[in-house]
């Protein structure tokens, strides 16, 4: 039976079209994946279904939920449907939850809003919902606050809020993009279990085609506000008719041509690094030590591309801060080309200027008030004698052109660029002082598959033109496998496995490494059927 039917949906915002003639259907107990690049209209479609379009938006067409046209409902009527007939979980759970309310209060609020239950009854049902999503009260008290939970646990709270009243329709907007592979696998298994147990329909919005292949019964591909292709998952995986769909799948299966390298002398050396924090439960709770880095040792050679993988909380970020001189270890040493990162409890600026970092969010890592030429020359402040005048302009031009941009881009603001171009600018900023070491901290995890392929190809091209030494940190095992020579696997503050990348991925020896690889979703290789499937475009 058809649960959701979107018919000829078009949306304009201040007379600018953002959706045009969108059509899709979702049956009870079915999972439909809505996929496409950023800006394709995926999230706008889901917001139209929920009645949460931004101010100034006008929608035409029909959105039928159990036969009721949502576009004809008033806001009070839609409020009655949200949470009860349809629920939604978002990409970033920390921003979707209220930081000043406990998790029990937030789930119970949804229940009390739509039912006549007392506070005690709502709290009891909230505890049952949290238990259903893997947060039993015995281990996760309802009095906990969002900041006391991990990313995956916060996403489970958001899911408990969305399903508290067992809605018929559940919309999941990029629910696993910010999660590591094992947590992602747990959330996806949980979503599949809820669909099976509750018989709800799941509209899954994601740009991760490997997740789509694992989860969806049908796929809807969107481009520039239009549905360009749709069909059963098995058919679409085997054969894509529309050029845009073909491009997406080709980018998802893209193999980076990383040039071979002959590593030189040791460049970065970490020996026996230890970093402890003190954790206190509540205002008067007893302070307990927590060891984020536990006797960590590693070596990165000149010209080597080293990967670092592990779950959230394993110590990757702490190690990164220590390497960059942003946080001092309490035991052990960290040196770059033999010189310590810290001297006399202060960062060694002579070492710091030889390292640069590229962050995950290519927009949030820039000041939007400044033009590109100022943004990418920020590392010059580390130099004793930074270039000025013509030499500075030449350095800016060289850096921009080295990442495939133009010299004229120096006068633009960061908001004038796409996500992929912004990440290119971030790489240009890292390259401008020609550092000995670059740290890529989840540098492509926020990018679409096609943009990610372009940025990874750029790194490979840079490696051909100049010997790059970098530490590539990511929870995306496919990316790490394609862009590194050697990989380290980190668990609970320790390096549990290391070796040549292909060796570790093909024949992992540690149980934790095997679990990570098994949890990562995989996109099946293309197997074209003998007959062509009719296109929906």
Short mmCIF file of C-alpha atoms in Angstrom, two decimals:
data_model
loop_
_atom_site.label_atom_id
_atom_site.label_comp_id
_atom_site.label_asym_id
_atom_site.label_seq_id
_atom_site.Cartn_x
_atom_site.Cartn_y
_atom_site.Cartn_z
CA UNK A 1 0.00 0.00 0.00
CA UNK A 2 1.31 3.46 -0.95
CA UNK A 3 2.19 5.48 2.15
CA UNK A 4 3.72 8.62 0.60
CA UNK A 5 3.09 9.96 -2.89
CA UNK A 6 4.80 13.13 -4.09
CA UNK A 7 3.19 14.31 -7.32
CA UNK A 8 4.55 17.10 -9.55
CA UNK A 9 6.04 18.93 -6.57
CA UNK A 10 7.57 22.30 -7.46
CA UNK A 11 9.00 24.78 -4.97
CA UNK A 12 10.16 28.35 -5.46
CA UNK A 13 11.87 30.56 -2.89
CA UNK A 14 11.32 34.24 -3.60
CA UNK A 15 10.40 33.23 -7.15
CA UNK A 16 13.62 31.26 -7.64
CA UNK A 17 12.82 27.62 -8.59
CA UNK A 18 14.50 25.04 -6.33
CA UNK A 19 12.32 21.97 -7.08
CA UNK A 20 10.64 21.19 -10.39
CA UNK A 21 8.04 18.47 -10.98
CA UNK A 22 9.36 16.03 -8.37
CA UNK A 23 7.58 12.65 -8.34
CA UNK A 24 8.23 9.73 -5.99
CA UNK A 25 6.33 7.07 -4.07
CA UNK A 26 7.05 5.19 -0.86
CA UNK A 27 5.16 2.08 0.31
CA UNK A 28 4.65 0.80 3.84
CA UNK A 29 7.65 -1.19 5.05
CA UNK A 30 9.77 0.10 2.16
CA UNK A 31 13.01 2.08 2.12
CA UNK A 32 13.45 4.60 -0.68
CA UNK A 33 16.81 6.37 -1.02
CA UNK A 34 16.88 9.94 -2.29
CA UNK A 35 20.38 10.60 -3.58
CA UNK A 36 22.32 13.23 -5.49
CA UNK A 37 24.94 15.91 -4.89
CA UNK A 38 24.61 18.90 -2.58
CA UNK A 39 22.10 21.35 -4.02
CA UNK A 40 20.22 18.66 -5.93
CA UNK A 41 17.06 19.21 -3.89
CA UNK A 42 17.10 16.16 -1.59
CA UNK A 43 16.74 17.99 1.70
CA UNK A 44 14.32 20.55 0.24
CA UNK A 45 12.06 17.68 -0.83
CA UNK A 46 12.08 16.26 2.70
CA UNK A 47 11.37 19.68 4.22
CA UNK A 48 8.42 20.07 1.84
CA UNK A 49 7.04 16.74 3.04
CA UNK A 50 7.41 17.80 6.68
CA UNK A 51 5.91 21.24 6.02
CA UNK A 52 9.14 22.93 7.12
CA UNK A 53 9.98 24.95 4.01
CA UNK A 54 11.86 28.22 4.67
CA UNK A 55 10.17 31.60 4.72
CA UNK A 56 9.34 32.87 1.26
CA UNK A 57 8.88 29.37 -0.21
CA UNK A 58 5.88 28.51 -2.35
CA UNK A 59 4.99 24.88 -3.15
CA UNK A 60 2.68 23.48 -5.81
CA UNK A 61 1.66 19.93 -6.66
CA UNK A 62 0.55 17.29 -4.18
CA UNK A 63 2.17 15.49 -1.23
CA UNK A 64 -0.12 12.67 -0.14
CA UNK A 65 0.50 10.93 3.20
CA UNK A 66 -2.03 8.13 3.62
CA UNK A 67 -4.19 9.99 1.13
CA UNK A 68 -4.02 13.35 2.96
CA UNK A 69 -2.57 16.21 0.90
CA UNK A 70 -0.03 17.83 3.23
CA UNK A 71 0.20 20.97 1.09
CA UNK A 72 -3.42 21.79 1.96
CA UNK A 73 -2.94 21.41 5.72
CA UNK A 74 -2.63 24.40 8.04
CA UNK A 75 0.36 24.81 10.34
CA UNK A 76 -1.56 23.60 13.45
CA UNK A 77 -2.70 20.55 11.48
CA UNK A 78 0.88 19.84 10.38
CA UNK A 79 2.07 20.19 13.98
CA UNK A 80 -0.35 17.43 14.87
CA UNK A 81 1.10 15.19 12.16
CA UNK A 82 4.78 15.82 12.89
CA UNK A 83 5.99 13.29 15.41
CA UNK A 84 2.76 11.32 15.30
CA UNK A 85 2.30 10.45 11.61
CA UNK A 86 5.76 11.41 10.37
CA UNK A 87 9.13 11.84 12.02
CA UNK A 88 12.52 13.11 10.92
CA UNK A 89 16.13 12.69 12.03
CA UNK A 90 18.86 15.05 10.91
CA UNK A 91 22.52 14.84 9.94
CA UNK A 92 24.11 16.56 12.94
CA UNK A 93 22.57 15.26 16.18
CA UNK A 94 24.28 17.81 18.44
CA UNK A 95 22.58 20.75 16.72
CA UNK A 96 19.24 18.89 16.52
CA UNK A 97 19.11 18.31 20.28
CA UNK A 98 18.56 20.91 23.01
CA UNK A 99 21.79 21.15 25.05
CA UNK A 100 20.02 22.34 28.24
CA UNK A 101 17.48 19.50 28.44
CA UNK A 102 18.24 15.91 29.40
CA UNK A 103 17.73 13.16 26.85
CA UNK A 104 14.77 11.79 28.82
CA UNK A 105 13.08 15.20 28.83
CA UNK A 106 13.52 15.63 25.09
CA UNK A 107 12.03 12.26 24.15
CA UNK A 108 9.21 12.66 26.69
CA UNK A 109 8.39 16.12 25.33
CA UNK A 110 7.50 14.63 21.95
CA UNK A 111 5.17 12.15 23.63
CA UNK A 112 3.43 14.70 25.85
CA UNK A 113 3.02 17.13 22.93
CA UNK A 114 0.83 14.68 21.02
CA UNK A 115 -0.84 12.65 23.76
CA UNK A 116 -2.62 13.22 27.04
CA UNK A 117 -0.07 11.23 29.00
CA UNK A 118 1.21 12.48 32.33
CA UNK A 119 4.86 13.39 32.87
CA UNK A 120 5.49 10.04 34.56
CA UNK A 121 3.78 8.08 31.78
CA UNK A 122 5.69 9.98 29.09
CA UNK A 123 8.97 9.41 30.92
CA UNK A 124 8.26 5.68 31.14
CA UNK A 125 7.53 5.51 27.40
CA UNK A 126 10.63 7.63 26.66
CA UNK A 127 12.75 5.11 28.59
CA UNK A 128 11.24 2.29 26.50
CA UNK A 129 12.01 4.14 23.25
CA UNK A 130 15.59 4.88 24.31
CA UNK A 131 15.99 1.22 25.21
CA UNK A 132 14.67 0.26 21.75
CA UNK A 133 17.36 2.35 20.05
CA UNK A 134 20.13 0.86 22.19
CA UNK A 135 20.30 3.29 25.12
CA UNK A 136 18.96 1.29 28.11
CA UNK A 137 18.35 3.31 31.28
CA UNK A 138 20.64 0.99 33.26
CA UNK A 139 23.62 2.28 31.27
CA UNK A 140 22.37 5.61 29.95
CA UNK A 141 20.38 7.47 32.59
CA UNK A 142 17.53 9.62 31.32
CA UNK A 143 19.11 12.51 33.24
CA UNK A 144 22.12 12.60 30.89
CA UNK A 145 22.62 15.60 28.63
CA UNK A 146 23.57 15.46 24.92
CA UNK A 147 27.15 16.62 25.55
CA UNK A 148 27.70 13.56 27.75
CA UNK A 149 27.09 11.20 24.83
CA UNK A 150 29.08 10.25 21.75
CA UNK A 151 27.96 11.21 18.24
CA UNK A 152 26.39 7.83 17.59
CA UNK A 153 24.59 7.88 20.95
CA UNK A 154 23.23 11.38 20.25
CA UNK A 155 21.95 10.15 16.89
CA UNK A 156 20.14 7.35 18.73
CA UNK A 157 18.45 9.94 20.95
CA UNK A 158 17.29 11.84 17.87
CA UNK A 159 15.97 8.58 16.46
CA UNK A 160 14.10 7.82 19.71
CA UNK A 161 12.43 11.25 19.50
CA UNK A 162 11.42 10.60 15.87
CA UNK A 163 9.89 7.16 16.53
CA UNK A 164 8.47 7.79 20.01
CA UNK A 165 4.88 7.62 18.71
CA UNK A 166 5.62 5.09 15.97
CA UNK A 167 4.95 7.35 12.96
CA UNK A 168 4.05 5.76 9.64
CA UNK A 169 6.74 7.76 7.80
CA UNK A 170 10.34 8.26 8.91
CA UNK A 171 12.66 10.64 7.04
CA UNK A 172 16.39 10.25 7.71
CA UNK A 173 18.44 13.15 6.28
CA UNK A 174 22.11 12.08 6.02
CA UNK A 175 21.85 10.26 9.40
CA UNK A 176 25.32 8.67 9.25
CA UNK A 177 27.53 11.14 7.34
CA UNK A 178 29.34 12.37 10.46
CA UNK A 179 29.73 8.91 12.04
CA UNK A 180 32.56 6.39 11.93
CA UNK A 181 32.04 3.09 10.11
CA UNK A 182 31.10 0.90 13.07
CA UNK A 183 28.68 3.47 14.51
CA UNK A 184 27.27 4.00 11.02
CA UNK A 185 26.67 0.26 10.67
CA UNK A 186 24.86 0.19 14.03
CA UNK A 187 22.58 3.11 13.09
CA UNK A 188 21.78 1.58 9.69
CA UNK A 189 20.98 -1.79 11.30
CA UNK A 190 18.78 0.02 13.79
CA UNK A 191 16.89 1.83 11.01
CA UNK A 192 16.33 -1.44 9.15
CA UNK A 193 15.06 -3.06 12.35
CA UNK A 194 12.62 -0.22 13.00
CA UNK A 195 11.22 -0.45 9.48
CA UNK A 196 10.72 -4.19 9.93
CA UNK A 197 9.28 -3.97 13.47
CA UNK A 198 7.02 -0.96 13.04
CA UNK A 199 6.14 -1.39 9.36
CA UNK A 200 6.96 2.27 8.71
CA UNK A 201 8.19 3.68 5.43
CA UNK A 202 11.74 5.08 5.41
CA UNK A 203 12.82 7.93 3.13
CA UNK A 204 16.62 7.85 3.36
CA UNK A 205 18.47 10.92 2.10
CA UNK A 206 22.18 10.36 1.48
CA UNK A 207 24.95 10.93 -1.03
CA UNK A 208 26.73 7.72 0.05
CA UNK A 209 25.90 5.23 -2.69
CA UNK A 210 27.38 2.33 -0.72
CA UNK A 211 24.82 3.01 2.03
CA UNK A 212 22.12 3.27 -0.64
CA UNK A 213 23.10 -0.13 -2.07
CA UNK A 214 22.90 -1.70 1.39
CA UNK A 215 19.67 -0.10 2.61
CA UNK A 216 17.28 0.87 -0.18
CA UNK A 217 14.55 -1.02 -2.02
CA UNK A 218 14.31 1.79 -4.58
CA UNK A 219 16.55 4.69 -5.57
CA UNK A 220 15.51 8.18 -6.63
CA UNK A 221 18.31 10.27 -8.19
CA UNK A 222 18.00 14.06 -8.12
CA UNK A 223 19.91 16.75 -9.99
CA UNK A 224 19.28 20.50 -9.84
CA UNK A 225 15.85 20.11 -8.29
CA UNK A 226 14.60 17.40 -10.64
CA UNK A 227 14.28 13.63 -10.48
CA UNK A 228 16.43 12.36 -13.34
CA UNK A 229 16.21 8.62 -12.74
CA UNK A 230 14.48 6.16 -10.46
CA UNK A 231 14.11 2.41 -10.16
CA UNK A 232 14.63 -0.71 -8.02
CA UNK A 233 18.03 -0.70 -6.34
CA UNK A 234 19.29 -3.88 -8.01
CA UNK A 235 18.42 -2.55 -11.47
CA UNK A 236 19.94 0.86 -10.90
CA UNK A 237 23.14 -0.62 -9.46
CA UNK A 238 23.52 -2.77 -12.56
CA UNK A 239 22.64 -0.17 -15.16
CA UNK A 240 22.21 3.59 -15.12
CA UNK A 241 20.52 5.34 -18.04
CA UNK A 242 20.97 9.01 -17.21
CA UNK A 243 24.46 10.54 -17.68
CA UNK A 244 24.28 12.20 -14.25
CA UNK A 245 23.52 8.88 -12.53
CA UNK A 246 26.36 7.26 -14.47
CA UNK A 247 28.69 10.04 -13.29
CA UNK A 248 27.67 9.57 -9.63
CA UNK A 249 28.29 5.83 -9.68
CA UNK A 250 31.56 6.25 -11.57
CA UNK A 251 32.75 8.77 -8.97
CA UNK A 252 31.74 6.44 -6.12
CA UNK A 253 33.79 3.61 -7.68
CA UNK A 254 36.66 5.93 -8.66
CA UNK A 255 40.19 4.64 -8.08
CA UNK A 256 42.85 7.24 -7.38
CA UNK A 257 46.04 6.87 -9.41
CA UNK A 258 48.48 7.57 -6.58
CA UNK A 259 52.06 7.65 -7.91
CA UNK A 260 54.58 5.29 -6.29
CA UNK A 261 57.01 6.77 -3.82
CA UNK A 262 60.35 5.80 -2.31
CA UNK A 263 60.18 7.01 1.31
CA UNK A 264 63.21 8.89 2.55
CA UNK A 265 64.56 9.54 6.02
CA UNK A 266 62.20 9.70 9.02
CA UNK A 267 60.36 13.05 9.12
CA UNK A 268 57.76 12.83 11.90
CA UNK A 269 58.47 10.61 14.90
CA UNK A 270 56.13 10.01 17.83
CA UNK A 271 57.60 7.90 20.60
CA UNK A 272 55.68 6.66 23.65
CA UNK A 273 53.19 9.56 23.62
CA UNK A 274 50.80 9.69 26.58
CA UNK A 275 47.99 12.17 27.11
CA UNK A 276 45.54 11.95 30.01
CA UNK A 277 42.47 14.00 30.85
CA UNK A 278 40.43 14.15 34.02
CA UNK A 279 36.74 13.30 33.71
CA UNK A 280 34.30 14.28 36.46
CA UNK A 281 30.74 12.91 36.60
CA UNK A 282 28.50 15.77 37.73
CA UNK A 283 29.40 18.79 39.84
CA UNK A 284 30.45 16.81 42.91
CA UNK A 285 31.43 13.60 41.16
CA UNK A 286 34.77 11.95 41.69
CA UNK A 287 37.46 12.88 39.18
CA UNK A 288 38.61 9.95 37.08
CA UNK A 289 41.63 9.90 34.74
CA UNK A 290 41.02 9.10 31.09
CA UNK A 291 43.97 8.18 28.87
CA UNK A 292 43.34 9.47 25.35
CA UNK A 293 46.83 8.52 24.12
CA UNK A 294 48.40 5.42 25.62
CA UNK A 295 52.04 4.84 24.64
CA UNK A 296 51.56 5.85 20.99
CA UNK A 297 54.54 5.52 18.66
CA UNK A 298 54.72 6.08 14.91
CA UNK A 299 57.10 7.19 12.18
CA UNK A 300 56.29 9.06 8.96
CA UNK A 301 59.09 9.24 6.38
CA UNK A 302 59.77 12.01 3.87
CA UNK A 303 57.61 11.56 0.78
CA UNK A 304 55.35 9.07 2.55
CA UNK A 305 51.55 9.22 2.63
CA UNK A 306 50.41 7.80 5.98
CA UNK A 307 46.79 7.03 6.90
CA UNK A 308 45.23 6.97 10.37
CA UNK A 309 41.85 5.30 10.96
CA UNK A 310 39.72 4.43 13.96
CA UNK A 311 36.37 5.10 15.59
CA UNK A 312 35.33 8.38 17.16
CA UNK A 313 36.98 8.72 20.57
CA UNK A 314 39.92 6.48 19.71
CA UNK A 315 42.43 9.34 20.10
CA UNK A 316 42.93 10.50 16.50
CA UNK A 317 42.09 14.14 17.23
CA UNK A 318 44.19 14.23 20.39
CA UNK A 319 47.15 12.84 18.46
CA UNK A 320 46.61 15.40 15.72
CA UNK A 321 46.62 18.31 18.18
CA UNK A 322 49.77 16.98 19.80
CA UNK A 323 51.57 16.63 16.45
CA UNK A 324 50.60 20.18 15.46
CA UNK A 325 51.88 21.59 18.74
CA UNK A 326 48.42 22.57 19.96
CA UNK A 327 48.54 20.29 22.98
CA UNK A 328 51.51 18.91 24.90
CA UNK A 329 51.80 15.22 25.73
CA UNK A 330 52.53 14.30 29.34
CA UNK A 331 55.01 11.58 28.45
CA UNK A 332 56.95 10.59 25.36
CA UNK A 333 58.31 12.76 22.54
CA UNK A 334 57.13 14.17 19.21
CA UNK A 335 59.74 15.44 16.78
CA UNK A 336 59.77 16.75 13.23
CA UNK A 337 63.06 16.10 11.45
CA UNK A 338 64.65 15.60 14.85
CA UNK A 339 63.40 18.88 16.38
CA UNK A 340 60.85 18.67 19.24
CA UNK A 341 57.36 20.05 18.67
CA UNK A 342 57.40 21.48 22.22
CA UNK A 343 60.40 23.07 23.95
CA UNK A 344 60.27 24.22 27.56
CA UNK A 345 56.50 23.68 27.64
CA UNK A 346 55.96 26.02 24.70
CA UNK A 347 55.22 25.20 21.05
CA UNK A 348 58.36 25.29 18.94
CA UNK A 349 57.45 27.87 16.26
CA UNK A 350 60.42 26.85 14.10
CA UNK A 351 58.83 23.39 13.86
CA UNK A 352 55.25 24.62 13.69
CA UNK A 353 55.90 26.63 10.51
CA UNK A 354 56.95 23.41 8.78
CA UNK A 355 53.51 21.83 9.27
CA UNK A 356 50.08 22.72 7.91
CA UNK A 357 46.59 21.26 8.30
CA UNK A 358 43.49 20.90 6.10
CA UNK A 359 40.24 20.58 8.07
CA UNK A 360 36.96 18.76 7.44
CA UNK A 361 34.68 21.77 6.91
CA UNK A 362 36.00 23.83 3.99
CA UNK A 363 33.68 26.74 4.83
CA UNK A 364 33.96 26.84 8.61
CA UNK A 365 37.78 26.92 8.46
CA UNK A 366 37.78 30.33 6.71
CA UNK A 367 36.83 33.83 7.83
CA UNK A 368 33.98 34.81 5.47
CA UNK A 369 34.81 38.52 5.75
CA UNK A 370 38.19 38.18 4.05
CA UNK A 371 39.07 37.63 0.41
CA UNK A 372 40.91 34.55 -0.79
CA UNK A 373 44.31 36.25 -1.13
CA UNK A 374 44.28 37.08 2.58
CA UNK A 375 42.86 33.71 3.60
CA UNK A 376 45.50 31.59 1.91
CA UNK A 377 48.38 33.81 3.09
CA UNK A 378 47.48 33.35 6.77
CA UNK A 379 50.40 30.88 7.23
CA UNK A 380 52.80 33.72 6.36
CA UNK A 381 52.52 34.94 9.95
CA UNK A 382 54.60 31.91 10.94
CA UNK A 383 57.54 33.11 8.84
CA UNK A 384 60.30 35.39 10.11
CA UNK A 385 60.32 37.31 6.81
CA UNK A 386 57.01 36.81 4.94
CA UNK A 387 56.98 37.82 1.28
CA UNK A 388 55.42 41.17 0.42
CA UNK A 389 54.32 43.05 -2.68
CA UNK A 390 54.99 41.29 -5.97
CA UNK A 391 56.51 38.26 -4.22
CA UNK A 392 53.36 37.81 -2.14
CA UNK A 393 51.10 38.09 -5.20
CA UNK A 394 53.27 35.57 -7.05
CA UNK A 395 53.04 33.13 -4.13
CA UNK A 396 49.23 33.47 -4.09
CA UNK A 397 49.02 32.87 -7.85
CA UNK A 398 51.30 29.83 -7.65
CA UNK A 399 49.31 28.32 -4.78
CA UNK A 400 45.94 28.83 -6.48
CA UNK A 401 47.08 27.52 -9.84
CA UNK A 402 48.69 24.49 -8.20
CA UNK A 403 45.23 23.37 -7.02
CA UNK A 404 43.48 24.05 -10.32
CA UNK A 405 42.13 27.54 -9.60
CA UNK A 406 42.89 30.85 -11.30
CA UNK A 407 44.87 33.88 -10.13
CA UNK A 408 41.74 36.01 -10.48
CA UNK A 409 40.09 33.94 -7.73
CA UNK A 410 42.33 35.72 -5.21
CA UNK A 411 39.97 38.72 -5.12
CA UNK A 412 36.81 36.72 -4.36
CA UNK A 413 35.11 35.84 -1.07
CA UNK A 414 34.83 32.26 0.12
CA UNK A 415 31.02 32.16 -0.26
CA UNK A 416 31.45 32.56 -4.02
CA UNK A 417 32.93 29.05 -4.34
CA UNK A 418 31.50 25.53 -4.26
CA UNK A 419 32.42 23.05 -1.52
CA UNK A 420 35.05 21.39 -3.67
CA UNK A 421 36.60 24.72 -4.65
CA UNK A 422 36.71 25.77 -1.00
CA UNK A 423 38.62 22.62 -0.14
CA UNK A 424 41.03 23.37 -2.98
CA UNK A 425 41.57 26.80 -1.43
CA UNK A 426 42.22 25.12 1.93
CA UNK A 427 44.86 22.93 0.27
CA UNK A 428 46.36 26.03 -1.41
CA UNK A 429 46.60 27.65 2.02
CA UNK A 430 48.42 24.58 3.34
CA UNK A 431 50.83 24.53 0.40
CA UNK A 432 51.70 28.23 0.24
CA UNK A 433 54.65 28.07 2.67
CA UNK A 434 55.78 24.71 1.23
CA UNK A 435 55.57 22.77 4.52
CA UNK A 436 57.40 19.52 5.19
CA UNK A 437 54.22 17.88 6.53
CA UNK A 438 50.51 18.33 5.85
CA UNK A 439 47.83 16.86 8.12
CA UNK A 440 44.50 16.14 6.37
CA UNK A 441 41.88 15.87 9.12
CA UNK A 442 38.73 14.31 7.57
CA UNK A 443 39.43 16.58 4.60
CA UNK A 444 36.96 14.97 2.17
CA UNK A 445 34.29 13.47 4.44
CA UNK A 446 31.90 16.42 3.96
CA UNK A 447 32.14 16.39 0.16
CA UNK A 448 29.92 14.81 -2.50
CA UNK A 449 31.26 11.71 -4.24
CA UNK A 450 32.16 13.54 -7.46
CA UNK A 451 33.85 16.44 -5.63
CA UNK A 452 35.64 13.97 -3.36
CA UNK A 453 37.03 12.17 -6.42
CA UNK A 454 38.27 15.49 -7.83
CA UNK A 455 40.02 16.47 -4.58
CA UNK A 456 41.66 13.05 -4.23
CA UNK A 457 42.84 13.22 -7.85
CA UNK A 458 44.26 16.66 -7.04
CA UNK A 459 46.28 15.18 -4.17
CA UNK A 460 47.61 12.45 -6.45
CA UNK A 461 48.54 15.07 -9.07
CA UNK A 462 50.32 17.17 -6.44
CA UNK A 463 52.26 14.07 -5.39
CA UNK A 464 53.46 13.68 -8.99
CA UNK A 465 54.61 17.28 -9.22
CA UNK A 466 56.23 17.64 -5.82
CA UNK A 467 57.08 15.16 -3.07
CA UNK A 468 54.31 15.49 -0.48
CA UNK A 469 54.50 14.03 3.01
CA UNK A 470 51.13 13.86 4.71
CA UNK A 471 49.13 12.26 7.50
CA UNK A 472 45.61 11.49 6.23
CA UNK A 473 43.05 11.02 9.01
CA UNK A 474 39.62 9.70 8.06
CA UNK A 475 36.85 7.32 9.06
CA UNK A 476 36.23 6.57 5.37
CA UNK A 477 38.25 3.41 4.82
CA UNK A 478 37.76 3.48 1.04
CA UNK A 479 39.38 6.91 0.82
CA UNK A 480 42.28 5.94 3.11
CA UNK A 481 42.91 2.82 1.04
CA UNK A 482 43.15 4.84 -2.18
CA UNK A 483 45.28 7.77 -1.02
CA UNK A 484 47.90 6.32 1.37
CA UNK A 485 50.97 4.09 1.22
CA UNK A 486 50.84 2.91 4.81
CA UNK A 487 48.06 2.91 7.41
CA UNK A 488 47.79 2.93 11.20
CA UNK A 489 44.73 1.60 13.02
CA UNK A 490 43.94 3.24 16.36
CA UNK A 491 41.72 1.91 19.15
CA UNK A 492 41.24 3.28 22.67
CA UNK A 493 44.35 5.47 22.48
CA UNK A 494 46.66 2.79 21.10
CA UNK A 495 47.99 1.87 17.67
CA UNK A 496 46.76 -1.72 17.33
CA UNK A 497 47.88 -2.42 13.76
CA UNK A 498 50.11 -0.82 11.13
CA UNK A 499 51.59 -1.74 7.77
CA UNK A 500 51.38 -1.17 4.03
CA UNK A 501 47.84 -0.03 3.20
CA UNK A 502 46.96 -2.86 0.83
CA UNK A 503 48.38 -5.47 3.19
CA UNK A 504 46.37 -4.21 6.15
CA UNK A 505 43.14 -3.98 4.15
CA UNK A 506 43.57 -7.31 2.36
CA UNK A 507 44.86 -9.31 5.35
CA UNK A 508 44.10 -7.54 8.64
CA UNK A 509 45.61 -9.28 11.66
CA UNK A 510 43.89 -7.47 14.54
CA UNK A 511 40.27 -8.23 15.38
CA UNK A 512 39.46 -4.51 15.64
CA UNK A 513 40.78 -3.85 12.12
CA UNK A 514 38.71 -6.74 10.78
CA UNK A 515 35.63 -5.29 12.50
CA UNK A 516 36.22 -1.85 10.94
CA UNK A 517 36.62 -3.28 7.44
CA UNK A 518 33.57 -5.55 7.84
CA UNK A 519 31.42 -2.61 9.02
CA UNK A 520 32.24 -0.36 6.06
CA UNK A 521 29.43 -0.40 3.44
CA UNK A 522 30.57 -1.45 -0.02
CA UNK A 523 29.22 -0.50 -3.43
CA UNK A 524 28.88 -3.62 -5.61
CA UNK A 525 30.84 -3.67 -8.84
CA UNK A 526 28.80 -2.87 -11.90
CA UNK A 527 27.28 -5.82 -13.72
CA UNK A 528 25.36 -4.62 -16.76
CA UNK A 529 22.28 -6.73 -17.57
CA UNK A 530 21.63 -7.94 -21.07
CA UNK A 531 18.63 -5.65 -21.53
CA UNK A 532 18.35 -1.95 -20.81
CA UNK A 533 15.94 -0.74 -18.17
CA UNK A 534 13.60 2.09 -19.16
CA UNK A 535 14.57 5.43 -17.69
CA UNK A 536 12.31 7.55 -15.51
CA UNK A 537 13.85 10.79 -16.74
#
